[in-house]
């Protein structure tokens, strides 16, 4: 992988993460991150739509006049979402029932149109695909983390209802971490989602700050040594 | 000049709409059967949870009629009734009424009733009740819903069909009374509906839905309201 591709992925996963930095598409993020399996379902659906719409938008970027681009992009995105919704209904029916309205609502997820507008409309197909995938994976990763934290706090389990996504054979995936756990209601309800997301953003900022300080120190150290030796 | 520009834009947009619709139509036709099958499986799983497969020998999923009774079934829309028969004799049916007064919107339930009017079982098909409080109505989360098994209009009597807080015989959850109350009420009403319409419900075999609705509504008005 050359450095250009790598930097696209770094953007999507960390520096420009949709959920932690851009803070876009929070409605589905907060609503369906109650358990890991729900989070994974929505994350994968969003990633698929984002990759598909980015490719298409990139392909047609020279064809569409600037005045027409928004309606065209919306048409493309809506078509992809409907297709993904139908596929999910066909192959993951139980998960579809749980996610319900949040699958069609991917259309209104502003992350997708934002990437179409700010990246895919200006870049070639390959880079747009990478961007769609990395943004989607970054979004899914945060969803999963949020889902895992809320599920552990709220239910004391991990991967509950894994059979919704992987079939009946996957029930063994469900881990009960705390037996006879009474549950922590706040973590399951929307306020819990906001709180955990807030903590995640804070955590990311702390890590970024530490990193920045370290680079300053490594830059500063040789200079100070040089200054001392000259005296 | 402007006209040309506008028509070109219109054609372009139209083209996109066409391609988009084409894509959706393609996926739709490709998945149509599979989706119908998934829905059938889901319904069948729930049906067989309340009306055990060994109770009947007919295709319960297709031996279905729809009925309308907003008063007792909680919705203005047609409600499906699945009939179970053995050797042609009616043994039980399953009906899917709505409990309209859940804490967060309507709750769709499935009630299995034997021919003589006893509850075989109740399942919650869809709901949006508070997780951790009201969702105890799901059979996965607590066995509350099994408390309906074996109940009927005479067991308990009319006063007993309520949660304990209202002087009835059904438990509520700590911190959640509204959800169980809504379901107890809906099951009770479904039983009343069944008692009033039992013979029609099993007789009509292949009538168009509209015929059945009107008939049952008339019958209801004549005998009850």
mmCIF file with all atom_site columns, C-alpha atoms in Angstrom, chain A residues 56 60 63-65 67-68 71-72 75-76 78-80 82-87 89-94 97 155 161 163-164 168 182 185 188-189, chain B residues 5 8-10 12-13 15-17 19-21 23-24 27-29 31-32 34-35 38-39 42-43 45 125 130-133 135 138 140-141 174:
data_model
loop_
_atom_site.group_PDB
_atom_site.id
_atom_site.type_symbol
_atom_site.label_atom_id
_atom_site.label_alt_id
_atom_site.label_comp_id
_atom_site.label_asym_id
_atom_site.label_entity_id
_atom_site.label_seq_id
_atom_site.pdbx_PDB_ins_code
_atom_site.Cartn_x
_atom_site.Cartn_y
_atom_site.Cartn_z
_atom_site.occupancy
_atom_site.B_iso_or_equiv
_atom_site.pdbx_formal_charge
_atom_site.auth_seq_id
_atom_site.auth_comp_id
_atom_site.auth_asym_id
_atom_site.auth_atom_id
_atom_site.pdbx_PDB_model_num
ATOM 1  C CA . UNK A 1 56  ? -20.798 5.954   -8.382  1.00 0.00 ? 56  UNK A CA 1
ATOM 2  C CA . UNK A 1 60  ? -20.213 10.506  -12.764 1.00 0.00 ? 60  UNK A CA 1
ATOM 3  C CA . UNK A 1 63  ? -20.849 14.273  -16.163 1.00 0.00 ? 63  UNK A CA 1
ATOM 4  C CA . UNK A 1 64  ? -22.929 16.156  -13.645 1.00 0.00 ? 64  UNK A CA 1
ATOM 5  C CA . UNK A 1 65  ? -23.156 19.919  -13.620 1.00 0.00 ? 65  UNK A CA 1
ATOM 6  C CA . UNK A 1 67  ? -26.027 22.789  -9.975  1.00 0.00 ? 67  UNK A CA 1
ATOM 7  C CA . UNK A 1 68  ? -27.377 19.295  -10.417 1.00 0.00 ? 68  UNK A CA 1
ATOM 8  C CA . UNK A 1 71  ? -30.125 15.861  -6.419  1.00 0.00 ? 71  UNK A CA 1
ATOM 9  C CA . UNK A 1 72  ? -28.028 13.374  -8.389  1.00 0.00 ? 72  UNK A CA 1
ATOM 10 C CA . UNK A 1 75  ? -30.682 9.734   -5.980  1.00 0.00 ? 75  UNK A CA 1
ATOM 11 C CA . UNK A 1 76  ? -27.572 7.571   -6.013  1.00 0.00 ? 76  UNK A CA 1
ATOM 12 C CA . UNK A 1 78  ? -31.174 6.551   -1.918  1.00 0.00 ? 78  UNK A CA 1
ATOM 13 C CA . UNK A 1 79  ? -30.914 3.797   -4.514  1.00 0.00 ? 79  UNK A CA 1
ATOM 14 C CA . UNK A 1 80  ? -28.021 2.155   -2.702  1.00 0.00 ? 80  UNK A CA 1
ATOM 15 C CA . UNK A 1 82  ? -32.899 0.792   -0.706  1.00 0.00 ? 82  UNK A CA 1
ATOM 16 C CA . UNK A 1 83  ? -30.875 -1.982  -2.298  1.00 0.00 ? 83  UNK A CA 1
ATOM 17 C CA . UNK A 1 84  ? -29.010 -2.655  0.959   1.00 0.00 ? 84  UNK A CA 1
ATOM 18 C CA . UNK A 1 85  ? -32.282 -2.607  2.873   1.00 0.00 ? 85  UNK A CA 1
ATOM 19 C CA . UNK A 1 86  ? -33.808 -5.182  0.532   1.00 0.00 ? 86  UNK A CA 1
ATOM 20 C CA . UNK A 1 87  ? -30.732 -7.390  0.764   1.00 0.00 ? 87  UNK A CA 1
ATOM 21 C CA . UNK A 1 89  ? -34.466 -8.048  4.596   1.00 0.00 ? 89  UNK A CA 1
ATOM 22 C CA . UNK A 1 90  ? -33.755 -11.064 2.423   1.00 0.00 ? 90  UNK A CA 1
ATOM 23 C CA . UNK A 1 91  ? -30.717 -12.476 4.170   1.00 0.00 ? 91  UNK A CA 1
ATOM 24 C CA . UNK A 1 92  ? -30.659 -11.071 7.713   1.00 0.00 ? 92  UNK A CA 1
ATOM 25 C CA . UNK A 1 93  ? -34.371 -10.762 8.424   1.00 0.00 ? 93  UNK A CA 1
ATOM 26 C CA . UNK A 1 94  ? -34.143 -10.862 12.229  1.00 0.00 ? 94  UNK A CA 1
ATOM 27 C CA . UNK A 1 97  ? -36.434 -6.300  12.359  1.00 0.00 ? 97  UNK A CA 1
ATOM 28 C CA . UNK A 1 155 ? -26.665 -5.900  30.221  1.00 0.00 ? 155 UNK A CA 1
ATOM 29 C CA . UNK A 1 161 ? -28.177 -12.066 19.965  1.00 0.00 ? 161 UNK A CA 1
ATOM 30 C CA . UNK A 1 163 ? -27.537 -15.345 16.021  1.00 0.00 ? 163 UNK A CA 1
ATOM 31 C CA . UNK A 1 164 ? -29.378 -12.394 14.445  1.00 0.00 ? 164 UNK A CA 1
ATOM 32 C CA . UNK A 1 168 ? -28.380 -20.028 14.980  1.00 0.00 ? 168 UNK A CA 1
ATOM 33 C CA . UNK A 1 182 ? -29.449 -6.346  37.216  1.00 0.00 ? 182 UNK A CA 1
ATOM 34 C CA . UNK A 1 185 ? -30.479 1.316   32.664  1.00 0.00 ? 185 UNK A CA 1
ATOM 35 C CA . UNK A 1 188 ? -28.966 1.380   27.514  1.00 0.00 ? 188 UNK A CA 1
ATOM 36 C CA . UNK A 1 189 ? -30.984 4.572   27.171  1.00 0.00 ? 189 UNK A CA 1
ATOM 37 C CA . UNK B 2 5   ? -29.694 24.094  -20.811 1.00 0.00 ? 5   UNK B CA 1
ATOM 38 C CA . UNK B 2 8   ? -30.341 18.921  -20.896 1.00 0.00 ? 8   UNK B CA 1
ATOM 39 C CA . UNK B 2 9   ? -30.400 19.112  -17.112 1.00 0.00 ? 9   UNK B CA 1
ATOM 40 C CA . UNK B 2 10  ? -33.856 17.584  -17.044 1.00 0.00 ? 10  UNK B CA 1
ATOM 41 C CA . UNK B 2 12  ? -29.721 14.094  -17.075 1.00 0.00 ? 12  UNK B CA 1
ATOM 42 C CA . UNK B 2 13  ? -31.779 14.040  -13.887 1.00 0.00 ? 13  UNK B CA 1
ATOM 43 C CA . UNK B 2 15  ? -31.600 9.447   -16.558 1.00 0.00 ? 15  UNK B CA 1
ATOM 44 C CA . UNK B 2 16  ? -30.335 9.220   -13.002 1.00 0.00 ? 16  UNK B CA 1
ATOM 45 C CA . UNK B 2 17  ? -33.809 8.591   -11.691 1.00 0.00 ? 17  UNK B CA 1
ATOM 46 C CA . UNK B 2 19  ? -30.889 4.177   -13.387 1.00 0.00 ? 19  UNK B CA 1
ATOM 47 C CA . UNK B 2 20  ? -31.589 4.452   -9.668  1.00 0.00 ? 20  UNK B CA 1
ATOM 48 C CA . UNK B 2 21  ? -35.057 2.982   -10.029 1.00 0.00 ? 21  UNK B CA 1
ATOM 49 C CA . UNK B 2 23  ? -31.104 -0.704  -9.659  1.00 0.00 ? 23  UNK B CA 1
ATOM 50 C CA . UNK B 2 24  ? -33.750 -0.867  -6.949  1.00 0.00 ? 24  UNK B CA 1
ATOM 51 C CA . UNK B 2 27  ? -32.485 -5.907  -6.389  1.00 0.00 ? 27  UNK B CA 1
ATOM 52 C CA . UNK B 2 28  ? -36.163 -6.090  -5.534  1.00 0.00 ? 28  UNK B CA 1
ATOM 53 C CA . UNK B 2 29  ? -36.927 -8.807  -8.062  1.00 0.00 ? 29  UNK B CA 1
ATOM 54 C CA . UNK B 2 31  ? -34.691 -10.673 -3.374  1.00 0.00 ? 31  UNK B CA 1
ATOM 55 C CA . UNK B 2 32  ? -38.499 -10.726 -3.555  1.00 0.00 ? 32  UNK B CA 1
ATOM 56 C CA . UNK B 2 34  ? -36.253 -14.610 -0.383  1.00 0.00 ? 34  UNK B CA 1
ATOM 57 C CA . UNK B 2 35  ? -37.894 -11.774 1.577   1.00 0.00 ? 35  UNK B CA 1
ATOM 58 C CA . UNK B 2 38  ? -37.938 -14.829 5.505   1.00 0.00 ? 38  UNK B CA 1
ATOM 59 C CA . UNK B 2 39  ? -41.199 -13.221 6.561   1.00 0.00 ? 39  UNK B CA 1
ATOM 60 C CA . UNK B 2 42  ? -40.445 -15.540 11.075  1.00 0.00 ? 42  UNK B CA 1
ATOM 61 C CA . UNK B 2 43  ? -44.222 -15.753 11.346  1.00 0.00 ? 43  UNK B CA 1
ATOM 62 C CA . UNK B 2 45  ? -41.609 -19.690 14.043  1.00 0.00 ? 45  UNK B CA 1
ATOM 63 C CA . UNK B 2 125 ? -43.984 -9.716  17.763  1.00 0.00 ? 125 UNK B CA 1
ATOM 64 C CA . UNK B 2 130 ? -38.045 0.698   27.461  1.00 0.00 ? 130 UNK B CA 1
ATOM 65 C CA . UNK B 2 131 ? -35.120 -1.714  27.435  1.00 0.00 ? 131 UNK B CA 1
ATOM 66 C CA . UNK B 2 132 ? -34.509 -3.170  30.854  1.00 0.00 ? 132 UNK B CA 1
ATOM 67 C CA . UNK B 2 133 ? -37.983 -2.278  32.121  1.00 0.00 ? 133 UNK B CA 1
ATOM 68 C CA . UNK B 2 135 ? -39.019 -5.365  27.530  1.00 0.00 ? 135 UNK B CA 1
ATOM 69 C CA . UNK B 2 138 ? -40.211 -10.626 25.464  1.00 0.00 ? 138 UNK B CA 1
ATOM 70 C CA . UNK B 2 140 ? -36.272 -14.151 25.850  1.00 0.00 ? 140 UNK B CA 1
ATOM 71 C CA . UNK B 2 141 ? -35.986 -11.773 28.768  1.00 0.00 ? 141 UNK B CA 1
ATOM 72 C CA . UNK B 2 174 ? -41.002 -3.374  39.034  1.00 0.00 ? 174 UNK B CA 1
#
